Amino acid sequence: MLMAHPVVLRRLIEQYTALQVLHAEQGGTEVRQRMDDLAYTFCVSTGTRDVDAALIAARHQLPGARVEDDSAVAT
């Protein structure tokens, strides 16, 4: 599997997180479509099938991620 460059992954995380906030505040079909498009790109970039898994995978692929990282554990 190809691995996305860490800079690309970091930008995808930042963009998706910003769109989540924007969608929560304003909603709208345009924001939702952009989120869907970005989620697709995110999944392809991480080899996953849903955006939540893509976020977890991307965070684990970034420099400094720990093997025992508990970012996927709900608190």
Coordinates of C-alpha atoms in Angstrom, one line a residue:
M1 CA 0.0 0.0 0.0
L2 CA 1.2 3.5 -0.8
M3 CA 1.6 5.8 2.2
A4 CA 0.6 9.4 2.0
H5 CA 3.3 12.0 3.0
P6 CA 2.9 13.1 6.6
V7 CA 2.3 16.7 5.5
V8 CA -0.6 15.6 3.3
L9 CA -2.1 13.6 6.2
R10 CA -1.7 16.5 8.6
R11 CA -3.5 18.9 6.1
L12 CA -6.3 16.4 5.6
I13 CA -6.8 16.1 9.3
E14 CA -6.8 19.9 9.7
Q15 CA -9.2 20.4 6.8
Y16 CA -11.6 17.7 7.8
T17 CA -11.7 18.9 11.4
A18 CA -12.3 22.5 10.3
L19 CA -15.2 21.3 8.0
Q20 CA -16.7 19.4 10.9
V21 CA -16.8 22.6 13.0
L22 CA -18.2 24.6 10.1
H23 CA -20.9 21.9 9.4
A24 CA -21.9 21.8 13.0
E25 CA -22.2 25.6 13.1
Q26 CA -23.8 26.3 9.7
G27 CA -24.7 23.0 8.0
G28 CA -25.5 23.2 4.4
T29 CA -25.1 21.0 1.4
E30 CA -22.0 22.6 0.1
V31 CA -20.0 22.0 3.3
R32 CA -21.4 18.4 3.5
Q33 CA -20.3 17.7 -0.1
R34 CA -16.8 19.1 0.7
M35 CA -16.7 16.8 3.8
D36 CA -17.7 13.8 1.7
D37 CA -15.1 14.6 -1.0
L38 CA -12.4 15.0 1.6
A39 CA -13.5 11.9 3.5
Y40 CA -13.1 9.9 0.2
T41 CA -9.6 11.4 -0.3
F42 CA -8.7 10.7 3.3
C43 CA -9.8 7.0 3.0
V44 CA -7.9 6.5 -0.2
S45 CA -4.8 8.1 1.3
T46 CA -4.9 5.8 4.4
G47 CA -6.2 2.6 2.8
T48 CA -9.4 2.6 5.0
R49 CA -13.1 2.5 4.3
D50 CA -14.6 5.1 6.6
V51 CA -13.5 8.5 7.8
D52 CA -13.2 7.6 11.4
A53 CA -10.8 4.8 10.6
A54 CA -8.9 7.2 8.3
L55 CA -8.4 9.7 11.1
I56 CA -7.0 7.0 13.4
A57 CA -4.8 5.6 10.7
A58 CA -3.5 9.1 9.7
R59 CA -2.7 10.0 13.3
H60 CA -0.8 6.7 13.7
Q61 CA 1.2 7.4 10.5
L62 CA 2.3 10.9 11.6
P63 CA 5.8 11.3 13.0
G64 CA 5.8 11.0 16.7
A65 CA 2.9 8.6 16.9
R66 CA 3.3 6.1 19.7
V67 CA 2.6 2.4 19.3
E68 CA 0.6 2.5 22.5
D69 CA -1.3 5.7 21.4
D70 CA -4.8 5.6 22.8
S71 CA -6.3 8.2 20.4
A72 CA -8.9 5.6 19.3
V73 CA -10.1 4.9 22.8
A74 CA -13.3 6.7 23.8
T75 CA -13.1 8.4 27.2

